[in-house]
mmCIF file of C-alpha atoms and ligand atoms in Angstrom:
data_model
loop_
_atom_site.group_PDB
_atom_site.id
_atom_site.type_symbol
_atom_site.label_atom_id
_atom_site.label_comp_id
_atom_site.label_asym_id
_atom_site.label_seq_id
_atom_site.Cartn_x
_atom_site.Cartn_y
_atom_site.Cartn_z
ATOM 1 C CA MET N 1 44.249 -52.036 -31.236
ATOM 2 C CA ASP N 2 43.980 -48.047 -31.505
ATOM 3 C CA GLU N 3 43.952 -47.388 -27.775
ATOM 4 C CA VAL N 4 45.128 -48.545 -24.227
ATOM 5 C CA ARG N 5 44.222 -47.375 -20.748
ATOM 6 C CA VAL N 6 46.664 -47.799 -18.265
ATOM 7 C CA ALA N 7 46.473 -47.707 -14.372
ATOM 8 C CA ALA N 8 49.566 -45.844 -12.837
ATOM 9 C CA PRO N 9 49.586 -46.344 -9.314
ATOM 10 C CA ALA N 10 51.545 -43.836 -6.750
ATOM 11 C CA LYS N 11 54.308 -44.702 -4.298
ATOM 12 C CA ILE N 12 55.241 -44.510 -0.820
ATOM 13 C CA ASN N 13 58.629 -44.926 0.935
ATOM 14 C CA LEU N 14 58.339 -47.110 4.076
ATOM 15 C CA CYS N 15 61.973 -46.135 4.664
ATOM 16 C CA LEU N 16 64.002 -43.777 2.957
ATOM 17 C CA CYS N 17 67.726 -43.947 4.218
ATOM 18 C CA VAL N 18 69.977 -41.467 2.527
ATOM 19 C CA GLY N 19 73.758 -41.515 1.936
ATOM 20 C CA PRO N 20 76.384 -38.722 1.244
ATOM 21 C CA VAL N 21 76.001 -36.714 -1.997
ATOM 22 C CA ARG N 22 77.774 -38.427 -5.068
ATOM 23 C CA PRO N 23 79.835 -36.733 -7.435
ATOM 24 C CA ASP N 24 76.949 -37.063 -9.938
ATOM 25 C CA GLY N 25 74.848 -34.893 -7.722
ATOM 26 C CA TYR N 26 72.546 -38.001 -6.731
ATOM 27 C CA HIS N 27 72.501 -39.693 -3.293
ATOM 28 C CA PRO N 28 72.631 -43.172 -2.427
ATOM 29 C CA LEU N 29 69.690 -44.682 -1.247
ATOM 30 C CA ALA N 30 68.519 -47.572 0.619
ATOM 31 C CA THR N 31 64.840 -47.302 0.540
ATOM 32 C CA VAL N 32 61.726 -49.903 0.771
ATOM 33 C CA TYR N 33 58.864 -48.920 -1.756
ATOM 34 C CA GLN N 34 55.334 -49.724 -1.781
ATOM 35 C CA ALA N 35 52.903 -48.933 -4.538
ATOM 36 C CA ILE N 36 49.295 -47.702 -3.064
ATOM 37 C CA GLY N 37 45.909 -47.642 -4.287
ATOM 38 C CA LEU N 38 45.946 -44.117 -5.754
ATOM 39 C CA TYR N 39 46.000 -43.942 -9.442
ATOM 40 C CA ASP N 40 46.683 -41.526 -12.430
ATOM 41 C CA GLU N 41 45.113 -42.952 -15.775
ATOM 42 C CA VAL N 42 47.153 -42.856 -18.942
ATOM 43 C CA VAL N 43 45.336 -43.177 -22.160
ATOM 44 C CA LEU N 44 47.486 -43.760 -25.526
ATOM 45 C CA ARG N 45 45.885 -43.558 -28.941
ATOM 46 C CA ARG N 46 47.574 -44.073 -32.167
ATOM 47 C CA SER N 47 48.159 -40.880 -33.671
ATOM 48 C CA THR N 48 49.945 -39.347 -37.013
ATOM 49 C CA GLY N 49 52.056 -36.887 -34.576
ATOM 50 C CA ARG N 50 52.761 -37.124 -30.868
ATOM 51 C CA SER N 51 50.964 -35.337 -27.897
ATOM 52 C CA VAL N 52 50.822 -35.143 -24.202
ATOM 53 C CA THR N 53 47.886 -33.466 -22.386
ATOM 54 C CA VAL N 54 47.305 -33.280 -18.797
ATOM 55 C CA THR N 55 43.729 -33.109 -17.105
ATOM 56 C CA GLY N 56 43.450 -32.993 -13.304
ATOM 57 C CA GLN N 57 40.589 -33.243 -10.608
ATOM 58 C CA PRO N 58 40.420 -30.114 -8.566
ATOM 59 C CA GLY N 59 42.989 -29.660 -5.992
ATOM 60 C CA THR N 60 45.243 -32.203 -7.384
ATOM 61 C CA GLY N 61 46.793 -30.166 -10.287
ATOM 62 C CA PRO N 62 47.531 -30.077 -13.526
ATOM 63 C CA THR N 63 49.748 -27.144 -12.275
ATOM 64 C CA GLY N 64 53.215 -27.538 -13.017
ATOM 65 C CA VAL N 65 52.874 -30.760 -15.037
ATOM 66 C CA PRO N 66 54.256 -29.779 -18.593
ATOM 67 C CA SER N 67 52.168 -30.990 -21.603
ATOM 68 C CA GLY N 68 53.970 -31.675 -24.743
ATOM 69 C CA PRO N 69 57.624 -32.802 -25.003
ATOM 70 C CA GLY N 70 58.515 -31.640 -21.413
ATOM 71 C CA ASN N 71 56.644 -34.435 -19.934
ATOM 72 C CA LEU N 72 58.422 -37.450 -19.110
ATOM 73 C CA ALA N 73 55.944 -39.584 -20.659
ATOM 74 C CA TRP N 74 56.596 -38.130 -23.970
ATOM 75 C CA ARG N 75 60.582 -39.058 -23.427
ATOM 76 C CA ALA N 76 59.353 -42.724 -22.363
ATOM 77 C CA LEU N 77 57.953 -42.696 -25.965
ATOM 78 C CA ASP N 78 61.480 -41.433 -27.262
ATOM 79 C CA VAL N 79 63.429 -43.992 -25.095
ATOM 80 C CA LEU N 80 61.063 -47.125 -25.912
ATOM 81 C CA GLY N 81 61.319 -46.197 -29.952
ATOM 82 C CA ALA N 82 65.164 -45.806 -29.637
ATOM 83 C CA HIS N 83 65.300 -49.192 -28.073
ATOM 84 C CA HIS N 84 63.310 -50.781 -31.420
ATOM 85 C CA ARG N 85 64.850 -48.477 -33.992
ATOM 86 C CA THR N 86 61.586 -46.829 -34.689
ATOM 87 C CA ARG N 87 59.650 -43.484 -33.752
ATOM 88 C CA LEU N 88 56.589 -44.088 -31.886
ATOM 89 C CA GLU N 89 53.867 -41.567 -32.290
ATOM 90 C CA ALA N 90 50.774 -41.366 -30.013
ATOM 91 C CA ALA N 91 48.442 -38.947 -28.395
ATOM 92 C CA ILE N 92 49.027 -39.368 -24.653
ATOM 93 C CA GLU N 93 46.416 -38.476 -22.134
ATOM 94 C CA ILE N 94 47.324 -38.154 -18.483
ATOM 95 C CA ARG N 95 44.539 -37.758 -16.008
ATOM 96 C CA LYS N 96 45.883 -36.809 -12.869
ATOM 97 C CA ARG N 97 44.774 -37.951 -9.550
ATOM 98 C CA ILE N 98 48.285 -38.401 -8.001
ATOM 99 C CA PRO N 99 49.330 -34.766 -6.526
ATOM 100 C CA VAL N 100 51.991 -33.330 -8.295
ATOM 101 C CA ALA N 101 55.431 -32.814 -6.555
ATOM 102 C CA GLY N 102 54.054 -34.475 -3.700
ATOM 103 C CA GLY N 103 56.639 -37.012 -2.765
ATOM 104 C CA LEU N 104 54.491 -39.750 -4.543
ATOM 105 C CA ALA N 105 56.134 -40.424 -7.969
ATOM 106 C CA GLY N 106 53.280 -39.102 -9.833
ATOM 107 C CA GLY N 107 55.501 -38.014 -12.615
ATOM 108 C CA SER N 108 57.417 -41.225 -12.488
ATOM 109 C CA ALA N 109 54.133 -43.516 -12.423
ATOM 110 C CA ASP N 110 53.142 -41.743 -15.643
ATOM 111 C CA ALA N 111 56.161 -42.465 -17.299
ATOM 112 C CA ALA N 112 56.115 -45.973 -16.629
ATOM 113 C CA ALA N 113 52.421 -46.039 -17.791
ATOM 114 C CA ALA N 114 53.741 -44.548 -21.025
ATOM 115 C CA LEU N 115 56.237 -47.201 -21.548
ATOM 116 C CA VAL N 116 53.700 -50.122 -20.690
ATOM 117 C CA GLY N 117 51.189 -48.472 -22.742
ATOM 118 C CA ALA N 118 53.183 -47.910 -25.676
ATOM 119 C CA ASP N 119 54.779 -51.665 -25.590
ATOM 120 C CA ALA N 120 51.201 -52.534 -25.666
ATOM 121 C CA LEU N 121 49.698 -50.136 -28.289
ATOM 122 C CA PHE N 122 52.700 -50.954 -30.510
ATOM 123 C CA GLN N 123 52.727 -54.761 -29.573
ATOM 124 C CA LEU N 124 56.335 -54.296 -29.242
ATOM 125 C CA ARG N 125 56.500 -57.247 -26.394
ATOM 126 C CA THR N 126 59.424 -55.913 -24.782
ATOM 127 C CA PRO N 127 60.536 -58.220 -21.967
ATOM 128 C CA LEU N 128 59.935 -56.576 -18.326
ATOM 129 C CA PRO N 129 63.640 -56.655 -17.442
ATOM 130 C CA GLU N 130 64.503 -54.678 -20.868
ATOM 131 C CA LEU N 131 61.497 -52.282 -20.036
ATOM 132 C CA VAL N 132 63.187 -52.004 -16.503
ATOM 133 C CA GLN N 133 66.355 -51.060 -17.966
ATOM 134 C CA LEU N 134 64.925 -48.282 -20.038
ATOM 135 C CA ALA N 135 63.138 -46.889 -17.007
ATOM 136 C CA THR N 136 66.149 -46.221 -15.225
ATOM 137 C CA ARG N 137 66.833 -43.600 -18.076
ATOM 138 C CA LEU N 138 63.996 -41.621 -17.416
ATOM 139 C CA GLY N 139 64.031 -41.336 -13.533
ATOM 140 C CA SER N 140 65.175 -42.776 -10.170
ATOM 141 C CA ASP N 141 61.468 -44.080 -9.430
ATOM 142 C CA VAL N 142 60.483 -44.980 -12.627
ATOM 143 C CA PRO N 143 61.606 -48.819 -12.579
ATOM 144 C CA PHE N 144 59.707 -49.376 -9.257
ATOM 145 C CA CYS N 145 56.775 -47.689 -10.828
ATOM 146 C CA LEU N 146 56.662 -50.625 -13.567
ATOM 147 C CA LEU N 147 57.217 -53.412 -10.834
ATOM 148 C CA GLY N 148 54.839 -51.986 -8.198
ATOM 149 C CA GLY N 149 53.988 -54.217 -4.967
ATOM 150 C CA THR N 150 57.021 -53.607 -2.545
ATOM 151 C CA ALA N 151 60.289 -53.558 -3.313
ATOM 152 C CA LEU N 152 64.113 -52.644 -2.046
ATOM 153 C CA GLY N 153 65.482 -49.561 -4.075
ATOM 154 C CA THR N 154 69.163 -49.049 -4.027
ATOM 155 C CA GLY N 155 71.675 -47.254 -5.820
ATOM 156 C CA ARG N 156 70.002 -43.749 -6.682
ATOM 157 C CA GLY N 157 66.427 -45.970 -6.265
ATOM 158 C CA GLU N 158 66.697 -47.234 -9.690
ATOM 159 C CA LEU N 159 68.036 -50.702 -8.477
ATOM 160 C CA VAL N 160 64.788 -52.433 -7.468
ATOM 161 C CA THR N 161 64.175 -56.162 -5.913
ATOM 162 C CA PRO N 162 60.789 -57.354 -5.068
ATOM 163 C CA VAL N 163 60.214 -58.158 -1.531
ATOM 164 C CA ASP N 164 57.642 -60.793 -0.567
ATOM 165 C CA ILE N 165 55.530 -59.473 2.450
ATOM 166 C CA ARG N 166 52.415 -60.788 4.229
ATOM 167 C CA GLY N 167 49.562 -59.076 5.818
ATOM 168 C CA ASP N 168 47.378 -55.886 4.592
ATOM 169 C CA TYR N 169 48.435 -52.268 5.033
ATOM 170 C CA TRP N 170 46.392 -49.586 4.612
ATOM 171 C CA TRP N 171 47.436 -45.741 4.556
ATOM 172 C CA VAL N 172 45.500 -42.488 5.291
ATOM 173 C CA VAL N 173 47.521 -40.337 2.590
ATOM 174 C CA LEU N 174 47.129 -36.658 3.437
ATOM 175 C CA THR N 175 47.958 -34.617 0.435
ATOM 176 C CA ASP N 176 49.076 -31.135 0.240
ATOM 177 C CA PRO N 177 48.001 -28.953 -2.941
ATOM 178 C CA ALA N 178 51.390 -27.038 -2.618
ATOM 179 C CA GLY N 179 54.270 -29.321 -3.746
ATOM 180 C CA LEU N 180 57.946 -29.613 -2.809
ATOM 181 C CA PRO N 181 60.314 -29.791 -5.278
ATOM 182 C CA THR N 182 62.617 -33.082 -4.939
ATOM 183 C CA PRO N 183 65.858 -31.384 -5.909
ATOM 184 C CA ALA N 184 65.301 -28.596 -3.262
ATOM 185 C CA VAL N 185 64.664 -31.008 -0.417
ATOM 186 C CA TYR N 186 67.661 -33.187 -1.296
ATOM 187 C CA ALA N 187 69.891 -29.904 -1.059
ATOM 188 C CA GLU N 188 68.355 -28.919 2.074
ATOM 189 C CA PHE N 189 69.253 -32.463 3.438
ATOM 190 C CA ASP N 190 73.090 -31.729 2.281
ATOM 191 C CA ARG N 191 72.725 -28.360 4.283
ATOM 192 C CA LEU N 192 71.492 -30.127 7.516
ATOM 193 C CA THR N 193 73.960 -32.902 7.497
ATOM 194 C CA ALA N 194 76.929 -30.693 6.452
ATOM 195 C CA GLY N 195 80.080 -30.764 8.354
ATOM 196 C CA ARG N 196 79.101 -34.267 10.100
ATOM 197 C CA PRO N 197 79.620 -37.786 8.702
ATOM 198 C CA VAL N 198 76.651 -39.082 6.755
ATOM 199 C CA SER N 199 77.004 -43.043 6.724
ATOM 200 C CA ALA N 200 76.045 -45.304 3.952
ATOM 201 C CA PRO N 201 72.595 -46.070 3.952
ATOM 202 C CA GLU N 202 71.032 -49.197 5.011
ATOM 203 C CA ILE N 203 67.682 -50.700 5.388
ATOM 204 C CA PRO N 204 66.503 -51.395 8.855
ATOM 205 C CA GLU N 205 66.299 -55.109 9.752
ATOM 206 C CA GLU N 206 63.268 -54.551 11.906
ATOM 207 C CA LEU N 207 61.329 -52.748 9.000
ATOM 208 C CA LEU N 208 61.778 -56.235 6.809
ATOM 209 C CA ALA N 209 60.875 -58.366 9.778
ATOM 210 C CA ALA N 210 57.448 -56.380 10.339
ATOM 211 C CA LEU N 211 56.589 -56.846 6.536
ATOM 212 C CA ALA N 212 57.593 -60.460 6.817
ATOM 213 C CA ALA N 213 55.368 -61.173 9.821
ATOM 214 C CA GLY N 214 52.618 -58.963 8.364
ATOM 215 C CA ASP N 215 52.328 -56.892 11.116
ATOM 216 C CA PRO N 216 51.343 -53.401 10.396
ATOM 217 C CA LYS N 217 51.441 -52.107 13.972
ATOM 218 C CA ARG N 218 55.317 -53.385 13.953
ATOM 219 C CA LEU N 219 55.743 -51.708 10.534
ATOM 220 C CA GLY N 220 54.439 -48.379 11.892
ATOM 221 C CA ALA N 221 56.926 -48.149 14.826
ATOM 222 C CA ALA N 222 59.640 -48.963 12.061
ATOM 223 C CA LEU N 223 58.878 -46.242 9.531
ATOM 224 C CA VAL N 224 61.800 -44.011 8.744
ATOM 225 C CA ASN N 225 62.804 -41.179 6.487
ATOM 226 C CA ASP N 226 66.015 -39.345 6.494
ATOM 227 C CA LEU N 227 64.637 -36.393 4.064
ATOM 228 C CA GLN N 228 61.825 -35.799 6.887
ATOM 229 C CA PRO N 229 63.961 -32.789 8.561
ATOM 230 C CA ALA N 230 64.627 -31.545 5.141
ATOM 231 C CA ALA N 231 60.894 -31.201 4.250
ATOM 232 C CA LEU N 232 60.049 -30.025 7.700
ATOM 233 C CA SER N 233 62.324 -27.368 7.111
ATOM 234 C CA PHE N 234 60.402 -26.020 4.332
ATOM 235 C CA ARG N 235 57.052 -27.044 5.911
ATOM 236 C CA PRO N 236 57.105 -27.076 9.701
ATOM 237 C CA GLU N 237 53.345 -27.639 10.145
ATOM 238 C CA LEU N 238 53.961 -31.284 8.718
ATOM 239 C CA GLY N 239 55.456 -31.945 12.136
ATOM 240 C CA ARG N 240 52.165 -31.199 13.796
ATOM 241 C CA LEU N 241 50.059 -33.484 11.320
ATOM 242 C CA ILE N 242 52.309 -36.425 12.127
ATOM 243 C CA ASP N 243 51.971 -35.735 15.782
ATOM 244 C CA ALA N 244 48.148 -35.516 15.411
ATOM 245 C CA GLY N 245 47.901 -38.709 13.186
ATOM 246 C CA LEU N 246 49.606 -40.683 16.069
ATOM 247 C CA GLU N 247 47.390 -39.381 18.667
ATOM 248 C CA ALA N 248 44.571 -40.288 16.285
ATOM 249 C CA SER N 249 45.753 -43.848 16.704
ATOM 250 C CA ALA N 250 47.749 -44.471 13.474
ATOM 251 C CA HIS N 251 50.357 -47.237 13.882
ATOM 252 C CA GLY N 252 53.075 -44.518 12.316
ATOM 253 C CA ALA N 253 53.302 -41.468 10.513
ATOM 254 C CA LEU N 254 55.833 -40.100 8.092
ATOM 255 C CA VAL N 255 56.505 -37.723 5.161
ATOM 256 C CA THR N 256 56.859 -39.833 1.887
ATOM 257 C CA GLY N 257 59.799 -39.106 -0.438
ATOM 258 C CA SER N 258 60.801 -35.560 -0.381
ATOM 259 C CA GLY N 259 57.274 -34.872 0.659
ATOM 260 C CA PRO N 260 55.021 -32.806 1.404
ATOM 261 C CA THR N 261 52.323 -35.821 1.575
ATOM 262 C CA VAL N 262 52.162 -37.518 4.931
ATOM 263 C CA VAL N 263 51.101 -40.822 5.240
ATOM 264 C CA LEU N 264 49.904 -42.494 8.405
ATOM 265 C CA ALA N 265 49.908 -46.333 8.579
ATOM 266 C CA CYS N 266 46.669 -48.172 9.449
ATOM 267 C CA GLY N 267 45.781 -52.107 9.805
ATOM 268 C CA SER N 268 42.627 -52.172 7.992
ATOM 269 C CA ALA N 269 40.331 -49.629 5.943
ATOM 270 C CA GLU N 270 38.207 -49.285 8.982
ATOM 271 C CA HIS N 271 41.291 -48.292 10.996
ATOM 272 C CA ALA N 272 42.237 -45.790 8.176
ATOM 273 C CA GLU N 273 38.626 -44.448 8.020
ATOM 274 C CA HIS N 274 38.871 -43.660 11.929
ATOM 275 C CA VAL N 275 42.008 -42.135 11.747
ATOM 276 C CA ASP N 276 40.773 -39.768 8.944
ATOM 277 C CA ARG N 277 37.299 -38.860 10.522
ATOM 278 C CA THR N 278 39.472 -37.924 14.181
ATOM 279 C CA LEU N 279 41.617 -36.030 12.126
ATOM 280 C CA GLN N 280 39.116 -34.032 10.390
ATOM 281 C CA ARG N 281 37.090 -33.594 13.385
ATOM 282 C CA GLU N 282 39.948 -32.661 15.835
ATOM 283 C CA HIS N 283 42.250 -30.754 13.566
ATOM 284 C CA GLY N 284 39.727 -29.651 11.135
ATOM 285 C CA THR N 285 41.893 -31.511 8.172
ATOM 286 C CA ASP N 286 40.369 -31.957 4.786
ATOM 287 C CA PRO N 287 39.053 -35.523 3.719
ATOM 288 C CA ALA N 288 42.150 -38.030 3.143
ATOM 289 C CA VAL N 289 42.895 -40.682 0.458
ATOM 290 C CA ILE N 290 42.392 -44.096 1.856
ATOM 291 C CA ALA N 291 44.449 -46.547 -0.118
ATOM 292 C CA SER N 292 45.470 -50.134 0.381
ATOM 293 C CA GLY N 293 49.285 -50.816 -0.132
ATOM 294 C CA HIS N 294 51.110 -53.361 -2.024
ATOM 295 C CA VAL N 295 49.360 -53.003 -5.404
ATOM 296 C CA ARG N 296 50.516 -53.855 -8.958
ATOM 297 C CA GLY N 297 52.534 -51.594 -10.818
ATOM 298 C CA ALA N 298 51.591 -49.837 -14.145
ATOM 299 C CA ARG N 299 49.368 -51.960 -16.015
ATOM 300 C CA VAL N 300 46.764 -51.930 -19.092
ATOM 301 C CA VAL N 301 43.398 -52.076 -17.727
ATOM 302 C CA GLY N 302 41.572 -51.543 -20.894
ATOM 303 C CA ALA N 303 42.060 -51.643 -24.661
ATOM 304 C CA ALA N 304 39.818 -50.292 -27.745
ATOM 305 C CA ALA N 305 39.785 -51.002 -31.105
HETATM 306 O O1 C5P O 1 66.117 -39.459 -10.758
HETATM 307 P P1 C5P O 1 65.034 -38.094 -10.778
HETATM 308 O O2 C5P O 1 65.211 -37.360 -11.974
HETATM 309 O O3 C5P O 1 63.651 -38.497 -10.381
HETATM 310 O O4 C5P O 1 65.623 -37.109 -9.673
HETATM 311 C C1 C5P O 1 65.180 -35.816 -9.267
HETATM 312 C C2 C5P O 1 66.434 -34.945 -8.741
HETATM 313 O O5 C5P O 1 66.294 -35.482 -7.269
HETATM 314 C C3 C5P O 1 67.786 -35.178 -8.633
HETATM 315 O O6 C5P O 1 67.758 -34.150 -9.534
HETATM 316 C C4 C5P O 1 68.403 -34.802 -7.463
HETATM 317 O O7 C5P O 1 68.557 -33.552 -7.306
HETATM 318 C C5 C5P O 1 67.318 -35.692 -6.612
HETATM 319 N N1 C5P O 1 67.777 -36.972 -6.234
HETATM 320 C C6 C5P O 1 69.126 -37.166 -5.213
HETATM 321 N N2 C5P O 1 69.254 -38.349 -5.288
HETATM 322 C C7 C5P O 1 68.497 -39.744 -5.399
HETATM 323 C C8 C5P O 1 67.335 -39.225 -6.225
HETATM 324 C C9 C5P O 1 67.299 -38.002 -6.770
HETATM 325 O O8 C5P O 1 69.456 -36.261 -5.263
HETATM 326 N N3 C5P O 1 68.621 -40.733 -5.345
#
């Protein structure tokens, strides 16, 4: 096999509960991740040297995504190679569709895809728990990007436990061409919470009950993101977008991750299309991405000799 193609889904956070900053600069999290049907495509080809190139569709980047050694996908090959005591060389092409710095873990998804893709290309057969362990060294969201589906995230987000859910979940994903840097949003969270106690993060019981019941309406009412006020201090207009989404009959609305992407909870593809059309008509928004929830994590979708 000389080439593999990997589908790398974006993630959203159905809840993102954030505790007080730790001595290492990270924040303890209690989050529920969900992988959604919005994908980057990552192609790995056997090569005598290593390279990372990034191509993107208009409006979604490649702005800000480093090619070459600065890309997390490059580091993924370092980490996987070191684990097998070998050097892995491949030409990696990242076809971006997930907005950059959007709170959708696009960079982490590409890193997870590079791990899975290199493992297949070089027939390393690394067991999934070992890949997940390697992923923790690449970034807090990378283990979830390997797993996909819906999962609890604790620690700094890297400790993931799958959640069995029922029902269909559909999301109107309102992307934003200008991203927000994650460290700046966490720093703003620290500033906004300075001088008052921040409790240890806990996943709301009601959110898990809604997922177990398969009830998107109930889920919509339980969505929560402690980073949202920090994201809104950079981008107050997102608050109006959230209100507009709720007026347009979405079951719930929130900033995902550190933003600025806003997601609106819907019960079906038709409901999501209706909400999107209403926002375009009444608020002049650009057409949104409509994505189903609970898709599989980064996985090989094609190979060529
Ligand atoms: O883990 P990752 O490299 O994706 O994190 C990027 C940045 O986001 C960190 O350097 C830190 O500023 C912030 N972060 C945090 N607490 C977390 C996860 C990320 O403060 N749990």
